Short mmCIF file of C-alpha atoms in Angstrom, two decimals:
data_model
loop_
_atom_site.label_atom_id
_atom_site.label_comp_id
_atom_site.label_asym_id
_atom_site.label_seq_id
_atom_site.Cartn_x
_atom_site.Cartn_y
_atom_site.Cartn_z
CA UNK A 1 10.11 -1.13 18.53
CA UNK A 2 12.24 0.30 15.67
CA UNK A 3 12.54 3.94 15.17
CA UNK A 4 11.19 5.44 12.29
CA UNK A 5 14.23 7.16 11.42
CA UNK A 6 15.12 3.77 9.97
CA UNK A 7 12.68 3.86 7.37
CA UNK A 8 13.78 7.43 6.43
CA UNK A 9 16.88 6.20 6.24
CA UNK A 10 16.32 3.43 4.01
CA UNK A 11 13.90 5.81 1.72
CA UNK A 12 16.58 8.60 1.85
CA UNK A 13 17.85 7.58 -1.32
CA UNK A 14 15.00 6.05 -2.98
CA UNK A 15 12.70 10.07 -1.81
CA UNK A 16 15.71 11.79 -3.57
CA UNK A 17 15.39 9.71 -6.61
CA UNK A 18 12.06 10.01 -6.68
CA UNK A 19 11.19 13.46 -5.54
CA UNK A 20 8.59 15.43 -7.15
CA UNK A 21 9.32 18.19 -8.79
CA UNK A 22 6.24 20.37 -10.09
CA UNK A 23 4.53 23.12 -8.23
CA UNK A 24 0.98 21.98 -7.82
CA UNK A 25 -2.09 22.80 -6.32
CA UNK A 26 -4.42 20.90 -3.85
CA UNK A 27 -7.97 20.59 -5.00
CA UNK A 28 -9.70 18.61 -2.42
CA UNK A 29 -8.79 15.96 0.38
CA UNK A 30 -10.86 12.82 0.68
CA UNK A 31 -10.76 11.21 4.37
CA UNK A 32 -13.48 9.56 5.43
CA UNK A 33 -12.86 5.95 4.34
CA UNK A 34 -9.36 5.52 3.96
CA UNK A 35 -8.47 4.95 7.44
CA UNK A 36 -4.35 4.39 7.24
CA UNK A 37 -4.37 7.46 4.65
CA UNK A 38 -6.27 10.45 2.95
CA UNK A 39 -6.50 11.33 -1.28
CA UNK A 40 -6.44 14.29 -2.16
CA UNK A 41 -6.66 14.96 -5.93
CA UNK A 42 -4.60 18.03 -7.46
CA UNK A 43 -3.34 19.73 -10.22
CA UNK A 44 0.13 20.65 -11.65
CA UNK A 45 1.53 22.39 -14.53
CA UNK A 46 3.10 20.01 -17.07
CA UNK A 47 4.50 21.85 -19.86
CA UNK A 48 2.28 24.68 -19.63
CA UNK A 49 -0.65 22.66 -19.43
CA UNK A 50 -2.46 21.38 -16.65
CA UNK A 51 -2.74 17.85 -15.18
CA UNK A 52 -4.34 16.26 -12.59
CA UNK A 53 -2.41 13.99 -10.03
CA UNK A 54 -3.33 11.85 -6.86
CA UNK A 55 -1.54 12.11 -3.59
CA UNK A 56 -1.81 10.08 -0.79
CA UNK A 57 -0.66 10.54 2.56
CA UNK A 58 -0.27 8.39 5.43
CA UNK A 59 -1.68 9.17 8.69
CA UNK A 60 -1.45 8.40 12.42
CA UNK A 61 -4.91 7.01 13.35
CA UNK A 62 -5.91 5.28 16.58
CA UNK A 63 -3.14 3.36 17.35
CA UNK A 64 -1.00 3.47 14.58
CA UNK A 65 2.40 4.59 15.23
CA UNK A 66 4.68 7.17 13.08
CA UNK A 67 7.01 4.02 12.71
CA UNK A 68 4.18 2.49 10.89
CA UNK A 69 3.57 5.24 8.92
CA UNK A 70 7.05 5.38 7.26
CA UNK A 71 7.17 2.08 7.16
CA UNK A 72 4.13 1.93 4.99
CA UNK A 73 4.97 4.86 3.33
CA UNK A 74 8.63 3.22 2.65
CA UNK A 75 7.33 0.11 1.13
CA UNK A 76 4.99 1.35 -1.05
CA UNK A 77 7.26 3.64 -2.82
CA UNK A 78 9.54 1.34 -2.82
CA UNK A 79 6.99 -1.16 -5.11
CA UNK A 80 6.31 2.15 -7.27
CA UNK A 81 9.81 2.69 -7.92
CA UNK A 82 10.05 -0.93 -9.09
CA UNK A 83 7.48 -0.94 -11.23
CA UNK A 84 8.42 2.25 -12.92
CA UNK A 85 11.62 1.75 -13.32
CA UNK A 86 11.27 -2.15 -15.37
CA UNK A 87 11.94 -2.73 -18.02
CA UNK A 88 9.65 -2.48 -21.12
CA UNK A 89 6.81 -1.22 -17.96
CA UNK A 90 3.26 -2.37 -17.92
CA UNK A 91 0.20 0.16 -19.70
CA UNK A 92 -1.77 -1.66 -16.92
CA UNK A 93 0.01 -0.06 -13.85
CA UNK A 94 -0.89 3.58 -12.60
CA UNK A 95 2.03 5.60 -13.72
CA UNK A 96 4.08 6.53 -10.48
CA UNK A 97 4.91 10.70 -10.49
CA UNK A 98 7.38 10.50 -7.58
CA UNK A 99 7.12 11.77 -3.77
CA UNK A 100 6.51 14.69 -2.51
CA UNK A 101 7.66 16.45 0.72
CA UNK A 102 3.90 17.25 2.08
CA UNK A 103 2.95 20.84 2.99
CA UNK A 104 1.00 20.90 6.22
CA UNK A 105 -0.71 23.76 5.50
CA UNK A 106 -2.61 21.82 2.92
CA UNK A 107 -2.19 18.13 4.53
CA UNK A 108 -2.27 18.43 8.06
CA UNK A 109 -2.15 14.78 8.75
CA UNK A 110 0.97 14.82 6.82
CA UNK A 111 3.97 13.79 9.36
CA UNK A 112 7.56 15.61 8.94
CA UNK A 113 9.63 13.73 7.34
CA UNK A 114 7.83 11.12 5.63
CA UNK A 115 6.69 12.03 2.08
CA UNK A 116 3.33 11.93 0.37
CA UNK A 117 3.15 9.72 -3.02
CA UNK A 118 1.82 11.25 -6.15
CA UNK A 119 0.22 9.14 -9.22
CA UNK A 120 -1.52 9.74 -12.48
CA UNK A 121 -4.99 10.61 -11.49
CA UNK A 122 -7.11 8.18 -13.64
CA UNK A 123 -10.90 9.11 -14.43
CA UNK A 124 -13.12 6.33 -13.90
CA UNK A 125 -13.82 3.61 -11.28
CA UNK A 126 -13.91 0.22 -12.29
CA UNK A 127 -17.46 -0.30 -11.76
CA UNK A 128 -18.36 2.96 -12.61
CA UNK A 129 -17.26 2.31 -16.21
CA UNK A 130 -17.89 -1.27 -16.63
CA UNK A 131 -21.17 -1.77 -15.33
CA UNK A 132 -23.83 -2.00 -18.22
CA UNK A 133 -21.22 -2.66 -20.85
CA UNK A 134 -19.19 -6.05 -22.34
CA UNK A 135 -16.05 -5.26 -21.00
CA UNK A 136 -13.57 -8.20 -20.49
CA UNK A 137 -10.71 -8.53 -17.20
CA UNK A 138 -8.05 -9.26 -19.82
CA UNK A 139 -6.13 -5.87 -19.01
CA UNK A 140 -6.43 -6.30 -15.33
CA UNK A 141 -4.80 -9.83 -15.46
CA UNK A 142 -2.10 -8.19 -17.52
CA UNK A 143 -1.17 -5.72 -15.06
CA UNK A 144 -0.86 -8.31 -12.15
CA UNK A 145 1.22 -10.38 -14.65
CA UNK A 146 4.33 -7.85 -14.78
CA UNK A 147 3.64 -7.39 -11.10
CA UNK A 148 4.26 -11.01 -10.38
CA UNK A 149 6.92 -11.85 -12.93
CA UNK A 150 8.90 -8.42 -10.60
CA UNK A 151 8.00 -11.09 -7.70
CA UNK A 152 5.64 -8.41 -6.13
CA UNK A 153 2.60 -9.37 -4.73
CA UNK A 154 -0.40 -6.65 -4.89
CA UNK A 155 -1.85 -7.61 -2.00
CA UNK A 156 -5.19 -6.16 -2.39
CA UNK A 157 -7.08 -6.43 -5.47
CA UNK A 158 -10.71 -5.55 -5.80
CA UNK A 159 -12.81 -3.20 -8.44
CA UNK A 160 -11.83 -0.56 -6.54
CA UNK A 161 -8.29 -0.95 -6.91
CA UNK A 162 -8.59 -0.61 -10.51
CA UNK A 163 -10.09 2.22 -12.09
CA UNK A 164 -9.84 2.97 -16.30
CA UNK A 165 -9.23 6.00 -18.55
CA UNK A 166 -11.13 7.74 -20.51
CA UNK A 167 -9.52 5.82 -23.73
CA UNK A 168 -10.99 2.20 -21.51
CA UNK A 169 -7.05 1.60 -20.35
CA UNK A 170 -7.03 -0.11 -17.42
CA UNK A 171 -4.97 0.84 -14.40
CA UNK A 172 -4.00 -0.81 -11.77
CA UNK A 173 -3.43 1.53 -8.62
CA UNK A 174 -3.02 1.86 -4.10
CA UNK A 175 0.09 -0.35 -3.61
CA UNK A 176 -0.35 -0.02 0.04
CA UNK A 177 -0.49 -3.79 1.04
CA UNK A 178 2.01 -4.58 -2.14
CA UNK A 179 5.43 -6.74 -0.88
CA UNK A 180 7.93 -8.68 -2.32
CA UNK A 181 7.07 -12.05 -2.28
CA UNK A 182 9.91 -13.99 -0.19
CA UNK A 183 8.79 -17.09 2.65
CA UNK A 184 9.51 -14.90 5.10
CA UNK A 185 5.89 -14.15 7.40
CA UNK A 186 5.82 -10.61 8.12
CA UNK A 187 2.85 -11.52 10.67
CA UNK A 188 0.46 -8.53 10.02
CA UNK A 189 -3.10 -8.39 10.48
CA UNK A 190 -5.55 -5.45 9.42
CA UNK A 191 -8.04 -4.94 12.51
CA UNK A 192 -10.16 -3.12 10.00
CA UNK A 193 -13.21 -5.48 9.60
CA UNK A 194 -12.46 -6.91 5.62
CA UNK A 195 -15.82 -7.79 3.68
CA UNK A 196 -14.19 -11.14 3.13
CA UNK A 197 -15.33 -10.48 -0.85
CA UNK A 198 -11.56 -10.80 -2.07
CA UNK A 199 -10.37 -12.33 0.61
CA UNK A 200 -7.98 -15.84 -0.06
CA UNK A 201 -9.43 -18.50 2.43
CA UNK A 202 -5.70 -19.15 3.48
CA UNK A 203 -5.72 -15.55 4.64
CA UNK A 204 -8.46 -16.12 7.13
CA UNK A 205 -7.68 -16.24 10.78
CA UNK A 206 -9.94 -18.24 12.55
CA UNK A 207 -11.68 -16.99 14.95
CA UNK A 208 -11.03 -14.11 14.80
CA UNK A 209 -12.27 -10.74 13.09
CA UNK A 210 -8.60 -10.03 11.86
CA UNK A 211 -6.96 -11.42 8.50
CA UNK A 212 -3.26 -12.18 7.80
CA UNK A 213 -1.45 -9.89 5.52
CA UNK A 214 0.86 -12.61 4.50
CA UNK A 215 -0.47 -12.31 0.98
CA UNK A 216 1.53 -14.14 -1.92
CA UNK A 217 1.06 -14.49 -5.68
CA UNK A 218 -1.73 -16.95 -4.82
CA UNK A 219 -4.14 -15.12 -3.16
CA UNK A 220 -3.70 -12.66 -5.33
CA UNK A 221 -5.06 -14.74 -7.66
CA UNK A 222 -8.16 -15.45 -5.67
CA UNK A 223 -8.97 -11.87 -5.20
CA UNK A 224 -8.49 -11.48 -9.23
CA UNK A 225 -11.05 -14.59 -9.33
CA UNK A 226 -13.65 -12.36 -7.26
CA UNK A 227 -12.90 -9.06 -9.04
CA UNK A 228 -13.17 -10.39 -12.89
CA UNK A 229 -16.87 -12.23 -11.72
CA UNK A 230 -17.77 -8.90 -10.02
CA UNK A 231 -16.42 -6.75 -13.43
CA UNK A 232 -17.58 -9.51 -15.92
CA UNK A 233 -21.04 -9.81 -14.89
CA UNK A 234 -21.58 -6.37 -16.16
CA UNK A 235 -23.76 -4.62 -13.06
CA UNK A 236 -21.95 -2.74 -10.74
CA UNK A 237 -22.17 -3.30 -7.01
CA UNK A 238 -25.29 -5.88 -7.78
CA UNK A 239 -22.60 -8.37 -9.35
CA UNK A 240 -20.52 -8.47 -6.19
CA UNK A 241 -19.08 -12.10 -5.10
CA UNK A 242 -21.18 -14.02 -2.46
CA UNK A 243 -24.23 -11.92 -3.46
CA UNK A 244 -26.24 -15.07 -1.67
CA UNK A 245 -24.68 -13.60 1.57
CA UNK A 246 -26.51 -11.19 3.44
CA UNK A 247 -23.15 -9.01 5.33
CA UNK A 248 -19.00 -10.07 5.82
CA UNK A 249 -20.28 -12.63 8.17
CA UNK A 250 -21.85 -14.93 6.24
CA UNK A 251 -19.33 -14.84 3.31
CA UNK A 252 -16.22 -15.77 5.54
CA UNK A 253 -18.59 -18.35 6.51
CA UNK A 254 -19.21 -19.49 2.80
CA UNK A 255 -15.41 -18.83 2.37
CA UNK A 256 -14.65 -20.72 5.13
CA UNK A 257 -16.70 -23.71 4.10
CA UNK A 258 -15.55 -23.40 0.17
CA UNK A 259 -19.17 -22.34 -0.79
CA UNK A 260 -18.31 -20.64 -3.19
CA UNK A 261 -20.61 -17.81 -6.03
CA UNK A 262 -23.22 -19.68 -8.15
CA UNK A 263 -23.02 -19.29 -11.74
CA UNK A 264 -27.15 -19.05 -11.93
CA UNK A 265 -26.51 -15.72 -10.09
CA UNK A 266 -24.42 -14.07 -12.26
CA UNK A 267 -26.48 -14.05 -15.61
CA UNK A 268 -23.79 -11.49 -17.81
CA UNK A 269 -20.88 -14.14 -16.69
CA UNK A 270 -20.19 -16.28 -19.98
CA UNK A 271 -20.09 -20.18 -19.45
CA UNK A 272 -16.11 -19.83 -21.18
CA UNK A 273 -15.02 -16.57 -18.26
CA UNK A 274 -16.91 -18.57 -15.06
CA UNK A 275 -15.03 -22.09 -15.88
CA UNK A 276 -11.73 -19.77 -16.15
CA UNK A 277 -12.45 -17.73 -12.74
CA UNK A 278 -13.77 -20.51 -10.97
CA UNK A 279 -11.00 -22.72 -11.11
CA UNK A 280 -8.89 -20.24 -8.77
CA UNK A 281 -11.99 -21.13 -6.08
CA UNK A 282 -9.65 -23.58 -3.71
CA UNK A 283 -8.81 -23.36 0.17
CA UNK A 284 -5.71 -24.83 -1.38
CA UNK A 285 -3.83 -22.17 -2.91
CA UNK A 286 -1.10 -24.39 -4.41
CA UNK A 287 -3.67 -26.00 -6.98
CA UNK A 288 -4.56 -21.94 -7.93
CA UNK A 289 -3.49 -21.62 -11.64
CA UNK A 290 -0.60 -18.69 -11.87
CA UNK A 291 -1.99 -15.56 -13.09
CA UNK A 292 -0.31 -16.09 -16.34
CA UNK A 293 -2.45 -18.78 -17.46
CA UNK A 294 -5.05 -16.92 -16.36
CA UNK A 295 -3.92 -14.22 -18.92
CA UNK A 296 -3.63 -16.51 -21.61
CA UNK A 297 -7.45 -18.69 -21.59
CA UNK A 298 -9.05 -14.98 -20.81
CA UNK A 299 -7.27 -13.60 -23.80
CA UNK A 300 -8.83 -16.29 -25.80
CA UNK A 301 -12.21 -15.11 -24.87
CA UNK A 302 -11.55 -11.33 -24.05
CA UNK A 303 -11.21 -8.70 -26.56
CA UNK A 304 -10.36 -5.84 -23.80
#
């Protein structure tokens, strides 16, 4: 097993670019639900005025090991500093703030030595915002664009991996399964039980409770397929994908057997958006259409 000092080492650099320099103030930690890490929102002075930030901060939980945890930490910041540092950058990406050695007097999951990574705190959830209102995917698909053309992979799309300002920017944010794309199989598996909802079929291990985190551009694009029906249809959690399945069961089952959503069942889904989303509804992922022309027939169709 490698030592974690390896991923410090390989961050050293990349923390010191990237270290975060305001004096802020922890408002509240969120932990239940985030099982690899916990959010806690807080504030900072900017200028003499106050702004709210998001930091999370891997954890050692069951049996996750501290070499896991700067590993994970490592990669994601890594992705962050990519993205940030592009050129021309993306209004569609959460705007990366930098790392932050963690206090453990306020964080006391926080493990010395590997840094906590602060965002632009962004007001509303995806579904929280969209749900009642015409609100197109366009902005979403944009974002994953000038991930993909950096050949990063997000690795987890889903509403709530998303949320939207108060101005109805969207923002795409939690890099924590993000990697470069490259042929090389890192052979993860999450043995947190997935909902299957935005899960690529190819991703699937059969047989077993456990996915592959071997996620490429493709099924990225399949989990952008299930979020812009779940967003386009315009009624929160109601709209989810597979909403003829009854638990995660059934829908890898569905997934599994390419039975896919049924346009009856998702009434504020125009004929023009389901004929572009369902198209990306293959076991093959090769056929998938790139994200880009994705982009391009929702822009036809989208004014957001």
């Amino acid at each position: 097993m490698q030592d974690p000092q390896i991923y410090l080492l390989l961050g050293d650099v990349l923390y010191k670019d990237h270290a975060f320099k305001y004096t802020f103030k922890v408002v509240r930690t969120n932990r239940p639900g985030r099982p690899y890490s916990v959010i806690s929102r807080a504030t900072i002075e900017d200028q003499g005025e106050s702004r709210k930030v998001i930091v999370k901060t891997y954890r050692r939980i069951g049996d996750i090991s501290a070499m896991k945890v700067a590993q994970r930490t490592y990669q994601e910041v890594k992705a962050w500093a990519l993205l940030a540092s592009a050129p021309g950058g993306c209004d569609n990406i959460n705007q990366f703030l930098g790392v932050w050695v963690t206090d453990p007097n306020l964080i006391p999951e926080a493990i010395p030595g590997i840094p906590s990574i602060v965002t632009d705190y962004v007001k509303y959830g995806s579904l929280e915002y969209t749900e009642g209102r015409e609100f197109g995917i366009r902005q979403l698909a944009n974002g994953l664009s000038f991930m993909h053309r950096l050949n990063i992979v997000h690795g987890d799309i889903q509403p709530d991996n998303f949320r939207i300002t108060k101005d109805g920017i969207v923002k795409i944010i939690d890099l924590g399964l993000s990697r470069e794309e490259t042929g090389e199989h890192t052979g993860f598996t999450t043995t947190i039980l997935p909902s299957y909802l935005f899960v690529a079929p190819e991703l699937i291990i059969p047989d077993e409770d456990d996915v592959s985190m071997f996620v490429t551009k493709a099924s990225d694009v399949y989990a952008f397929s299930m979020t812009a029906l779940h967003v386009l249809d315009g009624q929160g959690y109601k709209s989810r994908p597979f909403n003829h399945c009854q638990g995660p069961y059934p829908v890898r089952k569905a997934v599994m057997a390419n039975q896919w959503p049924r346009e009856q069942q998702y009434t504020g889904v125009t004929p023009q958006a389901w004929k572009i989303v369902s198209a990306c509804w293959t076991s093959d992922p090769s056929i998938r259409p790139p994200i880009d022309a994705l982009l391009q027939d929702l822009s036809r169709i989208s004014r957001f």
